[in-house]
mmCIF file of C-alpha atoms and ligand atoms in Angstrom:
data_model
loop_
_atom_site.group_PDB
_atom_site.id
_atom_site.type_symbol
_atom_site.label_atom_id
_atom_site.label_comp_id
_atom_site.label_asym_id
_atom_site.label_seq_id
_atom_site.Cartn_x
_atom_site.Cartn_y
_atom_site.Cartn_z
ATOM 1 C CA UNK M 132 89.957 -19.588 -23.629
ATOM 2 C CA UNK M 133 86.504 -19.087 -22.095
ATOM 3 C CA UNK M 134 86.288 -20.171 -18.446
ATOM 4 C CA UNK M 135 84.258 -23.291 -17.782
ATOM 5 C CA UNK M 136 80.855 -22.888 -16.122
ATOM 6 C CA UNK M 137 80.991 -23.896 -12.467
ATOM 7 C CA UNK M 138 78.459 -26.326 -11.015
ATOM 8 C CA UNK M 139 77.742 -27.627 -7.499
ATOM 9 C CA UNK M 140 75.465 -30.364 -6.181
ATOM 10 C CA UNK M 141 74.340 -29.964 -2.567
ATOM 11 C CA UNK M 142 72.603 -32.436 -0.286
ATOM 12 C CA UNK M 143 70.093 -31.692 2.488
ATOM 13 C CA UNK M 144 67.602 -34.139 4.105
ATOM 14 C CA UNK M 145 67.217 -36.815 1.427
ATOM 15 C CA UNK M 146 68.010 -40.377 0.406
ATOM 16 C CA UNK M 147 70.633 -39.354 -2.232
ATOM 17 C CA UNK M 148 68.503 -40.887 -5.005
ATOM 18 C CA UNK M 149 68.395 -37.655 -6.997
ATOM 19 C CA UNK M 150 72.174 -37.238 -6.881
ATOM 20 C CA UNK M 151 72.287 -40.660 -8.505
ATOM 21 C CA UNK M 152 70.635 -39.054 -11.546
ATOM 22 C CA UNK M 153 74.047 -37.403 -12.026
ATOM 23 C CA UNK M 154 76.149 -40.415 -11.169
ATOM 24 C CA UNK M 155 74.045 -42.628 -13.442
ATOM 25 C CA UNK M 156 75.017 -40.414 -16.386
ATOM 26 C CA UNK M 157 78.133 -42.609 -16.615
ATOM 27 C CA UNK M 158 80.183 -41.623 -19.684
ATOM 28 C CA UNK M 159 78.045 -38.514 -20.170
ATOM 29 C CA UNK M 160 79.138 -37.351 -16.708
ATOM 30 C CA UNK M 161 82.775 -37.752 -17.730
ATOM 31 C CA UNK M 162 82.099 -35.692 -20.896
ATOM 32 C CA UNK M 163 80.148 -33.166 -18.793
ATOM 33 C CA UNK M 164 83.127 -32.819 -16.474
ATOM 34 C CA UNK M 165 85.151 -31.725 -19.551
ATOM 35 C CA UNK M 166 82.639 -28.979 -20.327
ATOM 36 C CA UNK M 167 81.855 -27.680 -16.821
ATOM 37 C CA UNK M 168 83.802 -27.564 -13.599
ATOM 38 C CA UNK M 169 82.094 -29.628 -10.915
ATOM 39 C CA UNK M 170 83.196 -27.618 -7.894
ATOM 40 C CA UNK M 171 81.263 -29.286 -5.077
ATOM 41 C CA UNK M 172 79.593 -32.699 -5.177
ATOM 42 C CA UNK M 173 80.324 -34.593 -1.970
ATOM 43 C CA UNK M 174 78.880 -37.897 -3.189
ATOM 44 C CA UNK M 175 81.165 -37.844 -6.254
ATOM 45 C CA UNK M 176 84.276 -36.431 -4.553
ATOM 46 C CA UNK M 177 84.776 -32.663 -5.017
ATOM 47 C CA UNK M 178 84.387 -30.685 -1.793
ATOM 48 C CA UNK M 179 84.324 -26.881 -1.932
ATOM 49 C CA UNK M 180 81.090 -25.829 -0.249
ATOM 50 C CA UNK M 181 81.887 -22.128 -0.053
ATOM 51 C CA UNK M 182 82.976 -21.500 -3.663
ATOM 52 C CA UNK M 183 80.748 -19.433 -5.967
ATOM 53 C CA UNK M 184 79.137 -21.392 -8.824
ATOM 54 C CA UNK M 185 76.982 -20.604 -11.844
ATOM 55 C CA UNK M 186 74.464 -23.379 -11.120
ATOM 56 C CA UNK M 187 73.813 -25.041 -7.744
ATOM 57 C CA UNK M 188 71.627 -28.151 -7.769
ATOM 58 C CA UNK M 189 70.023 -28.796 -4.391
ATOM 59 C CA UNK M 190 68.655 -32.156 -3.259
ATOM 60 C CA UNK M 191 66.748 -32.608 -0.005
ATOM 61 C CA UNK M 192 64.503 -30.688 2.360
ATOM 62 C CA UNK M 193 65.159 -28.319 5.249
ATOM 63 C CA UNK M 194 64.832 -30.419 8.386
ATOM 64 C CA UNK M 195 67.304 -28.977 10.905
ATOM 65 C CA UNK M 196 68.366 -25.524 12.070
ATOM 66 C CA UNK M 197 71.794 -26.186 10.513
ATOM 67 C CA UNK M 198 70.037 -26.789 7.163
ATOM 68 C CA UNK M 199 68.366 -23.381 7.513
ATOM 69 C CA UNK M 200 71.755 -21.669 7.767
ATOM 70 C CA UNK M 201 73.395 -23.798 5.086
ATOM 71 C CA UNK M 202 70.757 -23.153 2.407
ATOM 72 C CA UNK M 203 71.216 -19.397 2.815
ATOM 73 C CA UNK M 204 74.939 -19.877 2.171
ATOM 74 C CA UNK M 205 74.218 -21.999 -0.914
ATOM 75 C CA UNK M 206 71.901 -19.267 -2.240
ATOM 76 C CA UNK M 207 74.483 -16.555 -1.631
ATOM 77 C CA UNK M 208 77.138 -18.611 -3.440
ATOM 78 C CA UNK M 209 75.304 -19.285 -6.716
ATOM 79 C CA UNK M 210 73.808 -17.514 -9.712
ATOM 80 C CA UNK M 211 71.071 -20.095 -10.406
ATOM 81 C CA UNK M 212 69.628 -22.394 -7.759
ATOM 82 C CA UNK M 213 67.831 -25.497 -9.059
ATOM 83 C CA UNK M 214 65.995 -27.845 -6.715
ATOM 84 C CA UNK M 215 65.997 -31.519 -7.700
ATOM 85 C CA UNK M 216 63.419 -34.028 -6.491
ATOM 86 C CA UNK M 217 60.370 -34.259 -4.261
ATOM 87 C CA UNK M 218 62.361 -33.631 -1.060
ATOM 88 C CA UNK M 219 63.713 -30.302 -2.279
ATOM 89 C CA UNK M 220 60.575 -29.175 -4.126
ATOM 90 C CA UNK M 221 57.867 -30.317 -1.677
ATOM 91 C CA UNK M 222 59.575 -31.410 1.554
ATOM 92 C CA UNK M 223 59.659 -35.129 0.670
ATOM 93 C CA UNK M 224 58.042 -38.051 2.426
ATOM 94 C CA UNK M 225 59.627 -36.694 5.619
ATOM 95 C CA UNK M 226 57.236 -33.703 5.439
ATOM 96 C CA UNK M 227 54.671 -36.070 6.976
ATOM 97 C CA UNK M 228 56.213 -35.082 10.298
ATOM 98 C CA UNK M 229 54.365 -31.773 9.912
ATOM 99 C CA UNK M 230 51.154 -33.689 10.598
ATOM 100 C CA UNK M 231 52.507 -35.519 13.652
ATOM 101 C CA UNK M 232 53.950 -34.735 17.059
ATOM 102 C CA UNK M 233 57.663 -34.714 16.107
ATOM 103 C CA UNK M 234 58.833 -34.334 19.693
ATOM 104 C CA UNK M 235 56.866 -37.412 20.798
ATOM 105 C CA UNK M 236 58.276 -39.441 17.870
ATOM 106 C CA UNK M 237 61.869 -38.439 18.624
ATOM 107 C CA UNK M 238 61.416 -39.290 22.293
ATOM 108 C CA UNK M 239 59.811 -42.623 21.404
ATOM 109 C CA UNK M 240 62.539 -43.666 18.942
ATOM 110 C CA UNK M 241 65.877 -42.386 20.296
ATOM 111 C CA UNK M 242 67.456 -43.463 23.561
ATOM 112 C CA UNK M 243 69.030 -39.988 23.980
ATOM 113 C CA UNK M 244 66.617 -37.584 22.237
ATOM 114 C CA UNK M 245 68.501 -34.557 23.601
ATOM 115 C CA UNK M 246 71.177 -35.151 20.926
ATOM 116 C CA UNK M 247 68.695 -34.907 18.056
ATOM 117 C CA UNK M 248 68.592 -31.531 16.339
ATOM 118 C CA UNK M 249 65.477 -31.702 14.211
ATOM 119 C CA UNK M 250 62.891 -29.115 13.273
ATOM 120 C CA UNK M 251 59.222 -30.016 13.742
ATOM 121 C CA UNK M 252 58.793 -29.637 9.987
ATOM 122 C CA UNK M 253 60.490 -30.704 6.766
ATOM 123 C CA UNK M 254 60.031 -27.956 4.209
ATOM 124 C CA UNK M 255 60.899 -27.297 0.556
ATOM 125 C CA UNK M 256 63.881 -25.122 -0.330
ATOM 126 C CA UNK M 257 61.577 -22.438 -1.782
ATOM 127 C CA UNK M 258 60.163 -21.827 1.728
ATOM 128 C CA UNK M 259 63.610 -20.530 2.725
ATOM 129 C CA UNK M 260 65.366 -18.966 -0.262
ATOM 130 C CA UNK M 261 64.615 -17.890 -3.832
ATOM 131 C CA UNK M 262 64.620 -20.841 -6.224
ATOM 132 C CA UNK M 263 65.168 -20.296 -9.954
ATOM 133 C CA UNK M 264 63.981 -23.665 -11.217
ATOM 134 C CA UNK M 265 62.262 -26.696 -9.678
ATOM 135 C CA UNK M 266 62.749 -30.173 -11.124
ATOM 136 C CA UNK M 267 60.095 -32.493 -9.691
ATOM 137 C CA UNK M 268 60.282 -36.267 -9.365
ATOM 138 C CA UNK M 269 61.328 -38.987 -6.968
ATOM 139 C CA UNK M 270 63.934 -39.347 -8.183
ATOM 140 C CA UNK M 271 64.535 -36.850 -10.984
ATOM 141 C CA UNK M 272 66.046 -38.322 -14.135
ATOM 142 C CA UNK M 273 69.145 -37.542 -16.184
ATOM 143 C CA UNK M 274 67.112 -36.015 -19.041
ATOM 144 C CA UNK M 275 65.669 -33.367 -16.673
ATOM 145 C CA UNK M 276 69.022 -32.542 -15.081
ATOM 146 C CA UNK M 277 70.970 -32.292 -18.339
ATOM 147 C CA UNK M 278 68.144 -30.337 -20.024
ATOM 148 C CA UNK M 279 68.090 -27.807 -17.175
ATOM 149 C CA UNK M 280 71.867 -27.424 -17.176
ATOM 150 C CA UNK M 281 72.020 -27.010 -20.961
ATOM 151 C CA UNK M 282 69.253 -24.374 -20.911
ATOM 152 C CA UNK M 283 70.650 -22.356 -18.009
ATOM 153 C CA UNK M 284 74.165 -22.321 -19.414
ATOM 154 C CA UNK M 285 72.740 -21.220 -22.783
ATOM 155 C CA UNK M 286 71.096 -18.288 -21.049
ATOM 156 C CA UNK M 287 67.426 -19.244 -20.903
ATOM 157 C CA UNK M 288 65.010 -20.808 -18.434
ATOM 158 C CA UNK M 289 63.669 -24.209 -19.577
ATOM 159 C CA UNK M 290 59.855 -24.431 -19.813
ATOM 160 C CA UNK M 291 58.188 -26.145 -16.849
ATOM 161 C CA UNK M 292 56.731 -29.600 -17.495
ATOM 162 C CA UNK M 293 53.287 -29.382 -15.929
ATOM 163 C CA UNK M 294 51.165 -31.623 -18.173
ATOM 164 C CA UNK M 295 49.481 -34.597 -16.569
ATOM 165 C CA UNK M 296 50.930 -38.113 -16.789
ATOM 166 C CA UNK M 297 47.739 -39.131 -18.641
ATOM 167 C CA UNK M 298 48.833 -37.024 -21.635
ATOM 168 C CA UNK M 299 52.173 -38.815 -21.708
ATOM 169 C CA UNK M 300 50.325 -42.155 -21.561
ATOM 170 C CA UNK M 301 48.344 -41.184 -24.653
ATOM 171 C CA UNK M 302 51.505 -40.080 -26.468
ATOM 172 C CA UNK M 303 53.100 -43.446 -25.711
ATOM 173 C CA UNK M 304 49.882 -45.273 -26.589
ATOM 174 C CA UNK M 305 50.002 -47.065 -23.243
ATOM 175 C CA UNK M 306 46.883 -48.917 -22.125
ATOM 176 C CA UNK M 307 45.145 -47.017 -19.299
ATOM 177 C CA UNK M 308 45.425 -49.204 -16.195
ATOM 178 C CA UNK M 309 42.505 -47.420 -14.529
ATOM 179 C CA UNK M 310 40.070 -47.747 -17.440
ATOM 180 C CA UNK M 311 41.179 -51.183 -18.658
ATOM 181 C CA UNK M 312 41.910 -52.888 -15.335
ATOM 182 C CA UNK M 313 40.268 -50.757 -12.621
ATOM 183 C CA UNK M 314 43.673 -50.084 -10.993
ATOM 184 C CA UNK M 315 43.654 -46.805 -8.981
ATOM 185 C CA UNK M 316 46.060 -44.379 -10.690
ATOM 186 C CA UNK M 317 47.310 -40.901 -9.709
ATOM 187 C CA UNK M 318 48.182 -39.961 -13.300
ATOM 188 C CA UNK M 319 45.195 -37.596 -13.780
ATOM 189 C CA UNK M 320 46.582 -35.188 -11.136
ATOM 190 C CA UNK M 321 50.340 -35.825 -11.444
ATOM 191 C CA UNK M 322 52.772 -33.841 -13.585
ATOM 192 C CA UNK M 323 54.673 -35.565 -16.333
ATOM 193 C CA UNK M 324 58.460 -35.822 -16.552
ATOM 194 C CA UNK M 325 58.857 -39.564 -16.078
ATOM 195 C CA UNK M 326 57.542 -40.439 -19.551
ATOM 196 C CA UNK M 327 54.591 -42.349 -17.992
ATOM 197 C CA UNK M 328 57.074 -44.985 -16.867
ATOM 198 C CA UNK M 329 54.810 -46.921 -14.467
ATOM 199 C CA UNK M 330 51.651 -47.068 -16.621
ATOM 200 C CA UNK M 331 53.728 -48.161 -19.619
ATOM 201 C CA UNK M 332 54.682 -51.227 -17.535
ATOM 202 C CA UNK M 333 51.046 -51.880 -16.586
ATOM 203 C CA UNK M 334 51.143 -50.410 -13.085
ATOM 204 C CA UNK M 335 49.583 -47.330 -11.549
ATOM 205 C CA UNK M 336 51.227 -43.919 -11.210
ATOM 206 C CA UNK M 337 51.798 -43.132 -7.535
ATOM 207 C CA UNK M 338 52.283 -39.399 -7.932
ATOM 208 C CA UNK M 339 56.044 -39.100 -7.473
ATOM 209 C CA UNK M 340 56.317 -36.089 -9.830
ATOM 210 C CA UNK M 341 53.902 -34.002 -7.753
ATOM 211 C CA UNK M 342 50.850 -31.964 -8.718
ATOM 212 C CA UNK M 343 50.178 -31.142 -12.380
ATOM 213 C CA UNK M 344 48.664 -27.873 -13.607
ATOM 214 C CA UNK M 345 44.856 -27.460 -13.497
ATOM 215 C CA UNK M 346 44.381 -30.622 -11.491
ATOM 216 C CA UNK M 347 40.987 -31.790 -10.227
ATOM 217 C CA UNK M 348 41.648 -33.821 -7.090
ATOM 218 C CA UNK M 349 37.972 -33.844 -6.037
ATOM 219 C CA UNK M 350 37.057 -35.593 -9.270
ATOM 220 C CA UNK M 351 39.909 -38.123 -8.982
ATOM 221 C CA UNK M 352 38.995 -38.836 -5.336
ATOM 222 C CA UNK M 353 35.412 -39.644 -6.404
ATOM 223 C CA UNK M 354 36.760 -41.933 -9.149
ATOM 224 C CA UNK M 355 39.070 -43.717 -6.689
ATOM 225 C CA UNK M 356 36.125 -44.184 -4.344
ATOM 226 C CA UNK M 357 34.127 -45.601 -7.264
ATOM 227 C CA UNK M 358 36.899 -48.148 -7.890
ATOM 228 C CA UNK M 359 36.556 -49.315 -4.297
ATOM 229 C CA UNK M 360 39.198 -47.439 -2.269
ATOM 230 C CA UNK M 361 38.099 -46.405 1.206
ATOM 231 C CA UNK M 362 38.714 -42.782 2.203
ATOM 232 C CA UNK M 363 41.793 -43.646 4.308
ATOM 233 C CA UNK M 364 43.389 -45.317 1.266
ATOM 234 C CA UNK M 365 42.574 -42.277 -0.894
ATOM 235 C CA UNK M 366 44.141 -39.963 1.712
ATOM 236 C CA UNK M 367 47.327 -42.060 1.662
ATOM 237 C CA UNK M 368 47.593 -41.737 -2.129
ATOM 238 C CA UNK M 369 47.915 -37.964 -1.737
ATOM 239 C CA UNK M 370 49.787 -37.908 1.577
ATOM 240 C CA UNK M 371 52.805 -39.777 0.284
ATOM 241 C CA UNK M 372 56.013 -38.660 -1.464
ATOM 242 C CA UNK M 373 54.626 -35.214 -2.312
ATOM 243 C CA UNK M 374 52.443 -34.774 0.788
ATOM 244 C CA UNK M 375 53.992 -31.325 1.321
ATOM 245 C CA UNK M 376 52.737 -30.011 -2.047
ATOM 246 C CA UNK M 377 49.727 -27.852 -1.081
ATOM 247 C CA UNK M 378 47.306 -29.375 -3.628
ATOM 248 C CA UNK M 379 48.100 -32.952 -2.533
ATOM 249 C CA UNK M 380 48.137 -32.022 1.177
ATOM 250 C CA UNK M 381 44.707 -30.403 0.832
ATOM 251 C CA UNK M 382 43.211 -33.337 -1.121
ATOM 252 C CA UNK M 383 44.633 -35.862 1.351
ATOM 253 C CA UNK M 384 43.338 -33.988 4.377
ATOM 254 C CA UNK M 385 39.916 -33.617 2.715
ATOM 255 C CA UNK M 386 39.769 -37.397 2.212
ATOM 256 C CA UNK M 387 40.899 -37.941 5.815
ATOM 257 C CA UNK M 388 38.252 -35.578 7.155
ATOM 258 C CA UNK M 389 35.562 -37.615 5.453
ATOM 259 C CA UNK M 390 37.014 -40.731 7.109
ATOM 260 C CA UNK M 391 36.781 -39.076 10.490
ATOM 261 C CA UNK M 392 33.135 -37.956 9.971
HETATM 262 S S1 SF4 U 1506 63.164 -36.968 -4.132
HETATM 263 FE FE1 SF4 U 1506 63.042 -39.183 -3.802
HETATM 264 S S2 SF4 U 1506 64.896 -40.018 -4.798
HETATM 265 FE FE2 SF4 U 1506 65.218 -37.778 -4.550
HETATM 266 S S3 SF4 U 1506 66.337 -37.598 -2.604
HETATM 267 FE FE3 SF4 U 1506 64.138 -37.362 -2.128
HETATM 268 S S4 SF4 U 1506 63.419 -39.466 -1.576
HETATM 269 FE FE4 SF4 U 1506 65.424 -39.656 -2.633
HETATM 270 S S1 SF4 U 1507 47.129 -45.258 -16.735
HETATM 271 FE FE1 SF4 U 1507 46.993 -43.583 -15.246
HETATM 272 S S2 SF4 U 1507 48.274 -41.992 -16.136
HETATM 273 FE FE2 SF4 U 1507 47.813 -43.397 -17.788
HETATM 274 S S3 SF4 U 1507 45.953 -42.589 -18.769
HETATM 275 FE FE3 SF4 U 1507 45.291 -44.052 -17.230
HETATM 276 S S4 SF4 U 1507 44.881 -42.820 -15.414
HETATM 277 FE FE4 SF4 U 1507 46.169 -41.592 -16.784
#
């Protein structure tokens, strides 16, 4: 009998929301466990950090010196490394610390700051080790995770989803909240993957899937200004969940600079 493929799910600095994409599979997870061997997944039970696996899913960003060592071990112990979620692919909301004085924050918040082991930055996994596939989103969804696993175990790399959320809106025939209601929306610069979930419920996209391909942030910033957002508000739209993604970081800082002029 052919040996089962071995899978691990690792956590770094994160809220665990992306691991829930696995746990929320429910019955499918039980069936999946029949097809693959889930070797390490602390949130679900199995603990075998050092075992070699075919696919290692990694949630979370690198925020401590211990994380830096651990991610190298994860890389050495797997054939394919797949990052899941905004924390792992772009550093997460916690990457905002890169624009602040981390030491001053730690000293201001903790009674005994000498016990805190924290880097001054929160960085994506790809800044530290080779990554085979990035699944964006905050959180990622079950369709992405299962699709990636199916493709990798069948021997091919799944195509990246880089279209803009606007395209998904059109496919779903959702009413455009920006055009119809003047609600500021990040869909024109955000990659799809969520199925245009927020706009299909009449609310704006807030960019949780990160930058799309061929994005024009300068144009969107002008549009947001036209709707009535002040520059500080525009900067916050970019400097949010995916603030560590270079295109969003750049657009946010450009909007901020104009505020400071
Ligand atoms: S990407 Fe979002 S949902 Fe996933 S771990 Fe990070 S904060 Fe949580
Ligand atoms: S609602 Fe947002 S994502 Fe949808 S078409 Fe309009 S701008 Fe694009």
